[in-house]
């Protein structure tokens, strides 16, 4: 049995995993990053438009600060998020952008003077001040009051990932490529590492660690059409789920991005609309203002995706051999803007559609894009139920996004969570509490179990094909657990997914080699994916309300009185065909921003019994502290600073909020 | 074709996905599994029907699903962004995921990128290559002080930021290395990807390294002086990076050191 010890085992080499590894390494811990692919190929690279941080440098961002970002994020989440985590996040996001600036990310900068921009289909002139010249600029994104999304053209994720990839080299962090964690090693509610398969040789190695971090991104690929990279199969959630101990949170919260190209499902950034692009229907009509007079194309993603689907259902979609679609029109921005600020979009249109988006409209429709759900953790990133297991980024539900994530908040979350969680991991690993005494027999047991499963698969005489079952799962998810959901369809989905899970236990393989074997990989991932899919489908079936991206046609109302709570799923027994569902209430009485209308989307909801009381408390505190500064008011409403690692507690400086040097 | 808002049209998506008379494609793939002692490198041919909008990503997955379950290849983003799928497409390095079969003849030949260590079939180890390049050339911003993350960031000229991004767009796909005459002869040659990286950091005001420092890293035959100016790199770069200019520029700068 091959055995490796490290203090911190990081599973996943994208932005969240790399930043977490850098954080613990800088605290003096030994760490190893495992990645399915070379780290710089991770799906983080595909983030185009940018990351939100309230720097407030550009003219259209003036007046922005943590309070405004917080409010946008909570409304975006449809009050499903953890407001203290949202506070921690908006406070740390400016620090993350500035750290990355120091590490070489070539953020686009403010240029003083007048420039033309397109807002609401009209050319306007924006005047940038000379005092902001050279500071980091921002563009507009959906669901935000201010222009807050920092960017490098439309290759933001790429630039960030390469900066962090190179920083991990600078810090001498080993990144082991083409390695896949098959199972977590755990006993008595304590995680001890993972059994890991080498995708080239097929060899298993057991990694033992004080802390294990899952940063494996989302589960988009359980859907037939997704903007996600093909490695985003949810297997990180799968191995957590298969412990039977770790909880997954809000798995039914799945985001559909309004503008992926048809038919390939490749993303065109929200920056297209943020920069002034429009959505048009079969008649060339700009329809979003009809539905969303205030935010128009720039309502939150869940709302825009639903409105687009609604409009296509009215027969206003463009017919194509691949089903109906709508048009994204960025011709209004002009060629110079498209070629400079939306060049990935231009390339994608050129190579996959054969069109030039400076003159042609782009065929788009809503497509699976993001997983709000994930491994349920505390604000420290540690699993609520499995000690020593941490998660961050899209793989986690700590829970920043609730039932809908704002564009630009995911890339920001990856690095912010990496920063914050790595400090808590380091604190943990440097405390007596983290010491482990684990018998090699336990490791051997897990190791042998995984080897046994692989041997069994390779020898199996079953007649089921993994690719057939997987294809059917993907279809069920997109057809029955998609943008609009109904009880009947969700019932069917849950039933059929269970059948598929049973069938997936009787696979037969053609290719029976132990080493590199794509068919074997597809086979052993399949059960994990089906279990994750069942968590999504069952969570959606049980949630009889509509909130954020979870939209039930049979229960169209947001129902705070019954459903202001987080779904928790666990997989108690290996042979079960359904997860166990439980719920965790969200505390209204402690909210800084009590539930209300988001300002876009549907206006009616049923109030939680505590909402009214809390709302009047908040109003009273605000009135009482009329003369106090915003930090004092915030602290009275919902203290959160004590939750942050000490090094991230300082105030953020802005042009309009200079901070006296204290250190 | 321009469509303004008053032109009501309901047309289908264009060339890439439009109808085409279905062709029968033959895809010849250079196959070899170095893990298997019995494996011999050989071409194997697979036939399939071309579908509208088919890319090599779609074609290869279909071949693997239906005909060759052990076939190895690498894709991640399948959108031309991540650089995983560099391979020789009819002898020329390129990204398979964004190559439409409609742009190729009915017989397509695929082979792994040369120079890199072969993992199996069309999969090569660009990751290990990029890591050693990064370690050797120290491809990160070198500065004495840590950024103060609580304060206003350092200013940068907006044009300079865009110029850096232009060079920062390299995705380390390996196409330039596979197309490089020098890289075939000198195994330690850093290639256009490496030299472009150095040009990128040299341009970055946050990097405090001097030309003397850069000379130590690329002022040799494994660096700028090894380039024979064949410029295959410039021809095949999927991101259309200005590699020719950067090579010439860095060489001139390095010559003037000392």
PDB file of N, CA, C and O in Angstrom, chain A residues 366-409:
ATOM      1  N   UNK A 366     -30.907  29.816 -22.115  1.00  0.00           N
ATOM      2  CA  UNK A 366     -30.464  29.508 -20.758  1.00  0.00           C
ATOM      3  C   UNK A 366     -29.923  28.080 -20.681  1.00  0.00           C
ATOM      4  O   UNK A 366     -30.513  27.162 -21.240  1.00  0.00           O
ATOM      5  N   UNK A 367     -28.821  27.934 -19.976  1.00  0.00           N
ATOM      6  CA  UNK A 367     -28.109  26.655 -19.913  1.00  0.00           C
ATOM      7  C   UNK A 367     -27.553  26.468 -18.505  1.00  0.00           C
ATOM      8  O   UNK A 367     -27.108  27.442 -17.887  1.00  0.00           O
ATOM      9  N   UNK A 368     -27.552  25.219 -18.033  1.00  0.00           N
ATOM     10  CA  UNK A 368     -27.021  24.970 -16.689  1.00  0.00           C
ATOM     11  C   UNK A 368     -25.641  25.592 -16.561  1.00  0.00           C
ATOM     12  O   UNK A 368     -24.794  25.435 -17.428  1.00  0.00           O
ATOM     13  N   UNK A 369     -25.392  26.237 -15.414  1.00  0.00           N
ATOM     14  CA  UNK A 369     -24.149  26.999 -15.308  1.00  0.00           C
ATOM     15  C   UNK A 369     -23.447  26.873 -13.969  1.00  0.00           C
ATOM     16  O   UNK A 369     -22.235  26.827 -13.907  1.00  0.00           O
ATOM     17  N   UNK A 370     -24.212  26.837 -12.871  1.00  0.00           N
ATOM     18  CA  UNK A 370     -23.538  26.932 -11.572  1.00  0.00           C
ATOM     19  C   UNK A 370     -24.297  26.135 -10.517  1.00  0.00           C
ATOM     20  O   UNK A 370     -25.517  26.040 -10.549  1.00  0.00           O
ATOM     21  N   UNK A 371     -23.524  25.604  -9.561  1.00  0.00           N
ATOM     22  CA  UNK A 371     -24.098  24.815  -8.476  1.00  0.00           C
ATOM     23  C   UNK A 371     -24.018  25.637  -7.194  1.00  0.00           C
ATOM     24  O   UNK A 371     -22.940  25.807  -6.633  1.00  0.00           O
ATOM     25  N   UNK A 372     -25.151  26.171  -6.754  1.00  0.00           N
ATOM     26  CA  UNK A 372     -25.142  26.888  -5.472  1.00  0.00           C
ATOM     27  C   UNK A 372     -24.950  25.894  -4.325  1.00  0.00           C
ATOM     28  O   UNK A 372     -24.357  26.206  -3.314  1.00  0.00           O
ATOM     29  N   UNK A 373     -25.489  24.690  -4.513  1.00  0.00           N
ATOM     30  CA  UNK A 373     -25.370  23.678  -3.477  1.00  0.00           C
ATOM     31  C   UNK A 373     -23.966  23.116  -3.389  1.00  0.00           C
ATOM     32  O   UNK A 373     -23.162  23.270  -4.307  1.00  0.00           O
ATOM     33  N   UNK A 374     -23.688  22.453  -2.289  1.00  0.00           N
ATOM     34  CA  UNK A 374     -22.367  21.857  -2.121  1.00  0.00           C
ATOM     35  C   UNK A 374     -22.216  21.281  -0.730  1.00  0.00           C
ATOM     36  O   UNK A 374     -23.199  21.143   0.009  1.00  0.00           O
ATOM     37  N   UNK A 375     -20.966  20.977  -0.385  1.00  0.00           N
ATOM     38  CA  UNK A 375     -20.697  20.381   0.921  1.00  0.00           C
ATOM     39  C   UNK A 375     -20.998  21.435   1.991  1.00  0.00           C
ATOM     40  O   UNK A 375     -20.434  22.536   1.980  1.00  0.00           O
ATOM     41  N   UNK A 376     -21.901  21.098   2.874  1.00  0.00           N
ATOM     42  CA  UNK A 376     -22.336  22.065   3.888  1.00  0.00           C
ATOM     43  C   UNK A 376     -21.212  22.278   4.898  1.00  0.00           C
ATOM     44  O   UNK A 376     -20.714  21.307   5.489  1.00  0.00           O
ATOM     45  N   UNK A 377     -20.815  23.529   5.052  1.00  0.00           N
ATOM     46  CA  UNK A 377     -19.747  23.849   6.008  1.00  0.00           C
ATOM     47  C   UNK A 377     -20.161  24.990   6.919  1.00  0.00           C
ATOM     48  O   UNK A 377     -21.116  25.715   6.650  1.00  0.00           O
ATOM     49  N   UNK A 378     -19.395  25.135   7.990  1.00  0.00           N
ATOM     50  CA  UNK A 378     -19.508  26.341   8.821  1.00  0.00           C
ATOM     51  C   UNK A 378     -18.844  27.502   8.106  1.00  0.00           C
ATOM     52  O   UNK A 378     -18.227  27.298   7.047  1.00  0.00           O
ATOM     53  N   UNK A 379     -18.824  28.675   8.749  1.00  0.00           N
ATOM     54  CA  UNK A 379     -18.169  29.828   8.123  1.00  0.00           C
ATOM     55  C   UNK A 379     -16.654  29.622   8.024  1.00  0.00           C
ATOM     56  O   UNK A 379     -15.968  30.327   7.305  1.00  0.00           O
ATOM     57  N   UNK A 380     -16.132  28.629   8.737  1.00  0.00           N
ATOM     58  CA  UNK A 380     -14.704  28.331   8.676  1.00  0.00           C
ATOM     59  C   UNK A 380     -14.343  27.453   7.494  1.00  0.00           C
ATOM     60  O   UNK A 380     -13.166  27.217   7.232  1.00  0.00           O
ATOM     61  N   UNK A 381     -15.345  26.940   6.803  1.00  0.00           N
ATOM     62  CA  UNK A 381     -15.100  26.007   5.710  1.00  0.00           C
ATOM     63  C   UNK A 381     -15.087  24.563   6.150  1.00  0.00           C
ATOM     64  O   UNK A 381     -14.978  23.653   5.331  1.00  0.00           O
ATOM     65  N   UNK A 382     -15.216  24.326   7.464  1.00  0.00           N
ATOM     66  CA  UNK A 382     -15.178  22.949   7.932  1.00  0.00           C
ATOM     67  C   UNK A 382     -16.568  22.327   7.850  1.00  0.00           C
ATOM     68  O   UNK A 382     -17.568  22.977   8.182  1.00  0.00           O
ATOM     69  N   UNK A 383     -16.607  21.080   7.430  1.00  0.00           N
ATOM     70  CA  UNK A 383     -17.875  20.353   7.370  1.00  0.00           C
ATOM     71  C   UNK A 383     -18.598  20.450   8.715  1.00  0.00           C
ATOM     72  O   UNK A 383     -17.966  20.387   9.772  1.00  0.00           O
ATOM     73  N   UNK A 384     -19.900  20.587   8.658  1.00  0.00           N
ATOM     74  CA  UNK A 384     -20.682  20.703   9.884  1.00  0.00           C
ATOM     75  C   UNK A 384     -20.689  19.390  10.668  1.00  0.00           C
ATOM     76  O   UNK A 384     -20.954  19.388  11.863  1.00  0.00           O
ATOM     77  N   UNK A 385     -20.380  18.277   9.984  1.00  0.00           N
ATOM     78  CA  UNK A 385     -20.529  16.976  10.645  1.00  0.00           C
ATOM     79  C   UNK A 385     -19.299  16.083  10.572  1.00  0.00           C
ATOM     80  O   UNK A 385     -19.228  15.096  11.287  1.00  0.00           O
ATOM     81  N   UNK A 386     -18.334  16.410   9.718  1.00  0.00           N
ATOM     82  CA  UNK A 386     -17.157  15.545   9.577  1.00  0.00           C
ATOM     83  C   UNK A 386     -15.906  16.379   9.875  1.00  0.00           C
ATOM     84  O   UNK A 386     -15.445  17.170   9.043  1.00  0.00           O
ATOM     85  N   UNK A 387     -15.370  16.179  11.051  1.00  0.00           N
ATOM     86  CA  UNK A 387     -14.231  16.971  11.503  1.00  0.00           C
ATOM     87  C   UNK A 387     -13.014  16.731  10.606  1.00  0.00           C
ATOM     88  O   UNK A 387     -12.745  15.597  10.214  1.00  0.00           O
ATOM     89  N   UNK A 388     -12.280  17.807  10.316  1.00  0.00           N
ATOM     90  CA  UNK A 388     -11.077  17.669   9.501  1.00  0.00           C
ATOM     91  C   UNK A 388     -11.341  17.692   8.012  1.00  0.00           C
ATOM     92  O   UNK A 388     -10.418  17.717   7.210  1.00  0.00           O
ATOM     93  N   UNK A 389     -12.623  17.702   7.625  1.00  0.00           N
ATOM     94  CA  UNK A 389     -12.971  17.868   6.205  1.00  0.00           C
ATOM     95  C   UNK A 389     -13.386  19.317   5.983  1.00  0.00           C
ATOM     96  O   UNK A 389     -14.265  19.834   6.683  1.00  0.00           O
ATOM     97  N   UNK A 390     -12.725  19.954   5.029  1.00  0.00           N
ATOM     98  CA  UNK A 390     -13.058  21.331   4.683  1.00  0.00           C
ATOM     99  C   UNK A 390     -13.478  21.381   3.217  1.00  0.00           C
ATOM    100  O   UNK A 390     -13.169  20.484   2.449  1.00  0.00           O
ATOM    101  N   UNK A 391     -14.201  22.426   2.854  1.00  0.00           N
ATOM    102  CA  UNK A 391     -14.546  22.610   1.449  1.00  0.00           C
ATOM    103  C   UNK A 391     -14.569  24.099   1.164  1.00  0.00           C
ATOM    104  O   UNK A 391     -14.885  24.906   2.046  1.00  0.00           O
ATOM    105  N   UNK A 392     -14.204  24.470  -0.051  1.00  0.00           N
ATOM    106  CA  UNK A 392     -14.315  25.885  -0.425  1.00  0.00           C
ATOM    107  C   UNK A 392     -14.558  26.028  -1.916  1.00  0.00           C
ATOM    108  O   UNK A 392     -14.293  25.120  -2.692  1.00  0.00           O
ATOM    109  N   UNK A 393     -15.069  27.197  -2.297  1.00  0.00           N
ATOM    110  CA  UNK A 393     -15.407  27.466  -3.696  1.00  0.00           C
ATOM    111  C   UNK A 393     -16.762  26.865  -4.035  1.00  0.00           C
ATOM    112  O   UNK A 393     -17.621  26.674  -3.179  1.00  0.00           O
ATOM    113  N   UNK A 394     -16.935  26.561  -5.324  1.00  0.00           N
ATOM    114  CA  UNK A 394     -18.240  26.077  -5.782  1.00  0.00           C
ATOM    115  C   UNK A 394     -18.619  24.745  -5.135  1.00  0.00           C
ATOM    116  O   UNK A 394     -19.797  24.422  -4.992  1.00  0.00           O
ATOM    117  N   UNK A 395     -17.616  23.964  -4.720  1.00  0.00           N
ATOM    118  CA  UNK A 395     -17.891  22.659  -4.111  1.00  0.00           C
ATOM    119  C   UNK A 395     -18.555  22.794  -2.742  1.00  0.00           C
ATOM    120  O   UNK A 395     -19.115  21.838  -2.227  1.00  0.00           O
ATOM    121  N   UNK A 396     -18.462  23.989  -2.148  1.00  0.00           N
ATOM    122  CA  UNK A 396     -18.935  24.173  -0.781  1.00  0.00           C
ATOM    123  C   UNK A 396     -20.262  24.918  -0.747  1.00  0.00           C
ATOM    124  O   UNK A 396     -20.629  25.626  -1.680  1.00  0.00           O
ATOM    125  N   UNK A 397     -20.949  24.748   0.378  1.00  0.00           N
ATOM    126  CA  UNK A 397     -22.140  25.547   0.654  1.00  0.00           C
ATOM    127  C   UNK A 397     -21.943  26.108   2.055  1.00  0.00           C
ATOM    128  O   UNK A 397     -22.266  25.458   3.046  1.00  0.00           O
ATOM    129  N   UNK A 398     -21.326  27.303   2.118  1.00  0.00           N
ATOM    130  CA  UNK A 398     -20.969  27.858   3.454  1.00  0.00           C
ATOM    131  C   UNK A 398     -21.915  28.919   3.926  1.00  0.00           C
ATOM    132  O   UNK A 398     -21.710  29.351   5.088  1.00  0.00           O
ATOM    133  N   UNK A 399     -22.812  29.602   3.447  1.00  0.00           N
ATOM    134  CA  UNK A 399     -23.527  29.502   2.223  1.00  0.00           C
ATOM    135  C   UNK A 399     -23.696  30.936   1.732  1.00  0.00           C
ATOM    136  O   UNK A 399     -24.478  31.683   2.284  1.00  0.00           O
ATOM    137  N   UNK A 400     -22.876  31.275   0.729  1.00  0.00           N
ATOM    138  CA  UNK A 400     -22.845  32.657   0.238  1.00  0.00           C
ATOM    139  C   UNK A 400     -23.977  32.959  -0.738  1.00  0.00           C
ATOM    140  O   UNK A 400     -24.438  34.091  -0.813  1.00  0.00           O
ATOM    141  N   UNK A 401     -24.388  31.975  -1.510  1.00  0.00           N
ATOM    142  CA  UNK A 401     -25.247  32.286  -2.654  1.00  0.00           C
ATOM    143  C   UNK A 401     -26.728  31.952  -2.447  1.00  0.00           C
ATOM    144  O   UNK A 401     -27.547  32.354  -3.269  1.00  0.00           O
ATOM    145  N   UNK A 402     -27.040  31.217  -1.394  1.00  0.00           N
ATOM    146  CA  UNK A 402     -28.432  30.864  -1.188  1.00  0.00           C
ATOM    147  C   UNK A 402     -29.002  30.183  -2.416  1.00  0.00           C
ATOM    148  O   UNK A 402     -28.429  29.213  -2.916  1.00  0.00           O
ATOM    149  N   UNK A 403     -30.092  30.728  -2.953  1.00  0.00           N
ATOM    150  CA  UNK A 403     -30.750  30.074  -4.084  1.00  0.00           C
ATOM    151  C   UNK A 403     -30.464  30.726  -5.423  1.00  0.00           C
ATOM    152  O   UNK A 403     -31.004  30.321  -6.446  1.00  0.00           O
ATOM    153  N   UNK A 404     -29.619  31.734  -5.418  1.00  0.00           N
ATOM    154  CA  UNK A 404     -29.154  32.280  -6.694  1.00  0.00           C
ATOM    155  C   UNK A 404     -27.885  33.067  -6.453  1.00  0.00           C
ATOM    156  O   UNK A 404     -27.810  33.891  -5.554  1.00  0.00           O
ATOM    157  N   UNK A 405     -26.902  32.798  -7.311  1.00  0.00           N
ATOM    158  CA  UNK A 405     -25.630  33.508  -7.203  1.00  0.00           C
ATOM    159  C   UNK A 405     -25.597  34.660  -8.195  1.00  0.00           C
ATOM    160  O   UNK A 405     -26.043  34.526  -9.326  1.00  0.00           O
ATOM    161  N   UNK A 406     -25.061  35.788  -7.768  1.00  0.00           N
ATOM    162  CA  UNK A 406     -24.876  36.902  -8.685  1.00  0.00           C
ATOM    163  C   UNK A 406     -23.658  36.646  -9.571  1.00  0.00           C
ATOM    164  O   UNK A 406     -22.658  36.088  -9.116  1.00  0.00           O
ATOM    165  N   UNK A 407     -23.764  37.096 -10.823  1.00  0.00           N
ATOM    166  CA  UNK A 407     -22.616  37.017 -11.720  1.00  0.00           C
ATOM    167  C   UNK A 407     -21.444  37.767 -11.087  1.00  0.00           C
ATOM    168  O   UNK A 407     -21.625  38.815 -10.489  1.00  0.00           O
ATOM    169  N   UNK A 408     -20.257  37.221 -11.199  1.00  0.00           N
ATOM    170  CA  UNK A 408     -19.076  37.875 -10.635  1.00  0.00           C
ATOM    171  C   UNK A 408     -18.825  37.529  -9.190  1.00  0.00           C
ATOM    172  O   UNK A 408     -17.758  37.822  -8.648  1.00  0.00           O
ATOM    173  N   UNK A 409     -19.808  36.887  -8.522  1.00  0.00           N
ATOM    174  CA  UNK A 409     -19.594  36.498  -7.124  1.00  0.00           C
ATOM    175  C   UNK A 409     -18.946  35.119  -6.982  1.00  0.00           C
ATOM    176  O   UNK A 409     -18.477  34.784  -5.896  1.00  0.00           O
TER     177      UNK A 409
END
